[in-house]
Amino acid sequence: MRADARRNYEALLAAARDLFQEQGPDAPLDEVAKRAGVGAGTLYRHFPTRNDLVAAVYVADIDALCDAAEKLAAEDPDAALGGYMDLHVGFTLRNAGIKKAIKEMLADGDTRPGLTLCKTRMTEIAGETLAHAQDAGAAREDVDTVTFLRMLHGIALACEENPEMAPAMLEVMKAGLLRGA
Amino acid sequence: MRADARRNYEALLAAARDLFQEQGPDAPLDEVAKRAGVGAGTLYRHFPTRNDLVAAVYVADIDALCDAAEKLAAEDPDAALGGYMDLHVGFTLRNAGIKKAIKEMLADGDTRPGLTLCKTRMTEIAGETLAHAQDAGAAREDVDTVTFLRMLHGIALACEENPEMAPAMLEVMKAGLLRGA
DNA sequence: GACTATACGGAGACCGTCTCCGGTTGGTCA
DNA sequence: TGACCAACCGGAGACGGTCTCCGTATAGTC
């Protein structure tokens, strides 16, 4: 890919991320192009459909979440769990609209390999982060990855209308899950 | 309300019901007007927003469901339960798209008295139909109205992608719930 | 039959989507 | 370093859908 194409692609992702978080995944695509500083033709050549753009934003954000989680784990693998929980719920709350759009996309059979891959990566990193903490005695051992992720998802769902309640709920979950802090 | 206004109102409801069932609740409103044989201005005077129309269709359909249920009950109150189950699930399957739109409307705080009223009426009729059957010994007595409606809803959800599976699931539920048939 | 308040309707302004094609330029090569 | 060209850009315009405006029609009353 040419340098100008790569630059515009990233600019479009960033603009779309911002606009989708502000106005939801149905925000006007011409506005996305405008914010990215490119023409509408450029947007449609990179992302032929709205779903292509929504999925690309989501995948990029999941990858960023995983990168941040890996960085946390590299710094202190035994104590990264609490930070991971904050990252995960914060991410889910910021992307509630996009996530809903992704869900509808999948329900319509409009799947793409990137979505499956990034979800797998996230599950693996969550599992590794949990396992590290459990092995180090920093977290109770009777909670598996699926339960852990379900609880985080539940908190994000419960806080959809009131995101400011999330920290308190996370605190409770940490109190129940983490040890020695 | 003048006769021509009443006639156009009903025509719009019927056209919207058909189009929303065919194409979903986002079908073009000009097409609704066209099918109803009225001008777009007429549609917007009766229903200033899409949500107004979607809600009106939903309320009218719930009322029709309740009317049909009451008619069933009037004919044979002790044996109306099975028929009610068929009516209820059939209605829910036909209106999955509209129901989803109603749910999002309520989540956004865009409520209207008619929606609450018709849901209450439906719950009451379902409760009465169930109670009649139970009193007559035609249905097991350890199932309350909430459970009964939840199961019907569960069947409708499970059959969203495959409506042809509904009769078999209803048959199972009837076998478990009804007695003496 | 006259009258009038109520209702109608559809053209047009506006918004968003998305394609087309002339123009631009990043990258390669001599 | 300049020539070349395939890849990329971009924005005007066609199109679809929303929704308002206002001249016209008519239902209902007297």
mmCIF file of C-alpha atoms in Angstrom, chain A residues 24-133:
data_model
loop_
_atom_site.group_PDB
_atom_site.id
_atom_site.type_symbol
_atom_site.label_atom_id
_atom_site.label_comp_id
_atom_site.label_asym_id
_atom_site.label_seq_id
_atom_site.Cartn_x
_atom_site.Cartn_y
_atom_site.Cartn_z
ATOM 1 C CA GLY A 24 -23.259 6.312 17.042
ATOM 2 C CA PRO A 25 -22.378 3.969 14.156
ATOM 3 C CA ASP A 26 -24.984 5.613 11.889
ATOM 4 C CA ALA A 27 -23.133 8.925 11.744
ATOM 5 C CA PRO A 28 -22.911 10.359 8.177
ATOM 6 C CA LEU A 29 -19.971 8.885 6.256
ATOM 7 C CA ASP A 30 -19.355 12.139 4.369
ATOM 8 C CA GLU A 31 -18.700 13.681 7.791
ATOM 9 C CA VAL A 32 -16.189 10.923 8.546
ATOM 10 C CA ALA A 33 -14.385 11.715 5.263
ATOM 11 C CA LYS A 34 -14.448 15.421 6.043
ATOM 12 C CA ARG A 35 -13.001 14.883 9.510
ATOM 13 C CA ALA A 36 -10.320 12.645 8.068
ATOM 14 C CA GLY A 37 -9.477 15.351 5.555
ATOM 15 C CA VAL A 38 -10.109 13.151 2.510
ATOM 16 C CA GLY A 39 -12.691 12.957 -0.259
ATOM 17 C CA ALA A 40 -15.776 10.756 -0.097
ATOM 18 C CA GLY A 41 -14.379 8.717 -2.984
ATOM 19 C CA THR A 42 -11.331 7.912 -0.881
ATOM 20 C CA LEU A 43 -13.485 6.709 2.009
ATOM 21 C CA TYR A 44 -15.532 4.449 -0.274
ATOM 22 C CA ARG A 45 -12.459 3.024 -1.954
ATOM 23 C CA HIS A 46 -10.991 2.032 1.405
ATOM 24 C CA PHE A 47 -14.347 0.979 2.927
ATOM 25 C CA PRO A 48 -16.978 0.055 0.307
ATOM 26 C CA THR A 49 -19.741 -0.252 2.933
ATOM 27 C CA ARG A 50 -20.492 1.280 6.317
ATOM 28 C CA ASN A 51 -20.155 -2.181 7.847
ATOM 29 C CA ASP A 52 -16.590 -2.427 6.446
ATOM 30 C CA LEU A 53 -15.686 0.789 8.275
ATOM 31 C CA VAL A 54 -17.474 -0.142 11.514
ATOM 32 C CA ALA A 55 -15.766 -3.541 11.551
ATOM 33 C CA ALA A 56 -12.353 -2.022 10.783
ATOM 34 C CA VAL A 57 -12.731 0.472 13.650
ATOM 35 C CA TYR A 58 -13.813 -2.275 16.023
ATOM 36 C CA VAL A 59 -10.965 -4.607 15.063
ATOM 37 C CA ALA A 60 -8.418 -1.796 15.385
ATOM 38 C CA ASP A 61 -9.762 -0.917 18.830
ATOM 39 C CA ILE A 62 -9.744 -4.518 20.024
ATOM 40 C CA ASP A 63 -6.143 -4.789 18.817
ATOM 41 C CA ALA A 64 -5.275 -1.610 20.708
ATOM 42 C CA LEU A 65 -6.951 -2.990 23.825
ATOM 43 C CA CYS A 66 -4.955 -6.203 23.494
ATOM 44 C CA ASP A 67 -1.722 -4.261 22.910
ATOM 45 C CA ALA A 68 -2.369 -2.233 26.072
ATOM 46 C CA ALA A 69 -3.181 -5.400 27.998
ATOM 47 C CA GLU A 70 0.016 -7.058 26.788
ATOM 48 C CA LYS A 71 2.009 -3.998 27.811
ATOM 49 C CA LEU A 72 0.444 -4.161 31.305
ATOM 50 C CA ALA A 73 1.226 -7.852 31.537
ATOM 51 C CA ALA A 74 4.829 -7.306 30.375
ATOM 52 C CA GLU A 75 5.328 -4.751 33.152
ATOM 53 C CA ASP A 76 3.921 -6.886 35.976
ATOM 54 C CA PRO A 77 2.250 -10.119 34.854
ATOM 55 C CA ASP A 78 1.136 -11.064 38.373
ATOM 56 C CA ALA A 79 -0.701 -7.787 39.021
ATOM 57 C CA ALA A 80 -2.104 -6.853 35.607
ATOM 58 C CA LEU A 81 -5.611 -8.199 36.214
ATOM 59 C CA GLY A 82 -7.103 -5.133 37.882
ATOM 60 C CA GLY A 83 -5.762 -2.851 35.198
ATOM 61 C CA TYR A 84 -7.058 -5.201 32.528
ATOM 62 C CA MET A 85 -10.536 -5.059 34.022
ATOM 63 C CA ASP A 86 -10.490 -1.247 33.885
ATOM 64 C CA LEU A 87 -9.254 -1.295 30.287
ATOM 65 C CA HIS A 88 -11.849 -3.853 29.206
ATOM 66 C CA VAL A 89 -14.910 -2.213 30.732
ATOM 67 C CA GLY A 90 -13.794 1.272 29.662
ATOM 68 C CA PHE A 91 -13.373 0.039 26.112
ATOM 69 C CA THR A 92 -16.755 -1.684 26.065
ATOM 70 C CA LEU A 93 -18.543 1.394 27.412
ATOM 71 C CA ARG A 94 -16.957 3.710 24.842
ATOM 72 C CA ASN A 95 -17.900 1.373 22.038
ATOM 73 C CA ALA A 96 -21.412 0.297 23.018
ATOM 74 C CA GLY A 97 -22.900 1.631 19.782
ATOM 75 C CA ILE A 98 -20.273 0.075 17.560
ATOM 76 C CA LYS A 99 -20.541 -3.222 19.436
ATOM 77 C CA LYS A 100 -24.313 -3.247 18.911
ATOM 78 C CA ALA A 101 -23.783 -2.626 15.200
ATOM 79 C CA ILE A 102 -21.250 -5.482 15.062
ATOM 80 C CA LYS A 103 -23.748 -7.771 16.771
ATOM 81 C CA GLU A 104 -26.414 -6.946 14.192
ATOM 82 C CA MET A 105 -23.884 -7.429 11.409
ATOM 83 C CA LEU A 106 -23.064 -10.932 12.648
ATOM 84 C CA ALA A 107 -26.759 -11.728 13.152
ATOM 85 C CA ASP A 108 -27.268 -10.843 9.458
ATOM 86 C CA GLY A 109 -24.467 -13.202 8.494
ATOM 87 C CA ASP A 110 -22.224 -10.302 7.485
ATOM 88 C CA THR A 111 -19.079 -11.763 9.049
ATOM 89 C CA ARG A 112 -15.418 -11.065 8.433
ATOM 90 C CA PRO A 113 -12.278 -13.000 9.471
ATOM 91 C CA GLY A 114 -10.845 -10.001 11.320
ATOM 92 C CA LEU A 115 -13.743 -9.972 13.762
ATOM 93 C CA THR A 116 -13.296 -13.606 14.721
ATOM 94 C CA LEU A 117 -9.521 -13.242 14.981
ATOM 95 C CA CYS A 118 -9.586 -10.213 17.259
ATOM 96 C CA LYS A 119 -12.199 -11.744 19.534
ATOM 97 C CA THR A 120 -10.037 -14.853 19.846
ATOM 98 C CA ARG A 121 -6.995 -12.721 20.627
ATOM 99 C CA MET A 122 -8.875 -10.814 23.315
ATOM 100 C CA THR A 123 -10.163 -14.002 24.912
ATOM 101 C CA GLU A 124 -6.668 -15.459 24.962
ATOM 102 C CA ILE A 125 -5.107 -12.366 26.521
ATOM 103 C CA ALA A 126 -7.863 -12.148 29.132
ATOM 104 C CA GLY A 127 -7.282 -15.805 29.920
ATOM 105 C CA GLU A 128 -3.533 -15.359 30.177
ATOM 106 C CA THR A 129 -3.847 -12.293 32.384
ATOM 107 C CA LEU A 130 -6.262 -14.139 34.673
ATOM 108 C CA ALA A 131 -4.110 -17.276 34.786
ATOM 109 C CA HIS A 132 -0.965 -15.268 35.643
ATOM 110 C CA ALA A 133 -2.731 -13.596 38.544
#
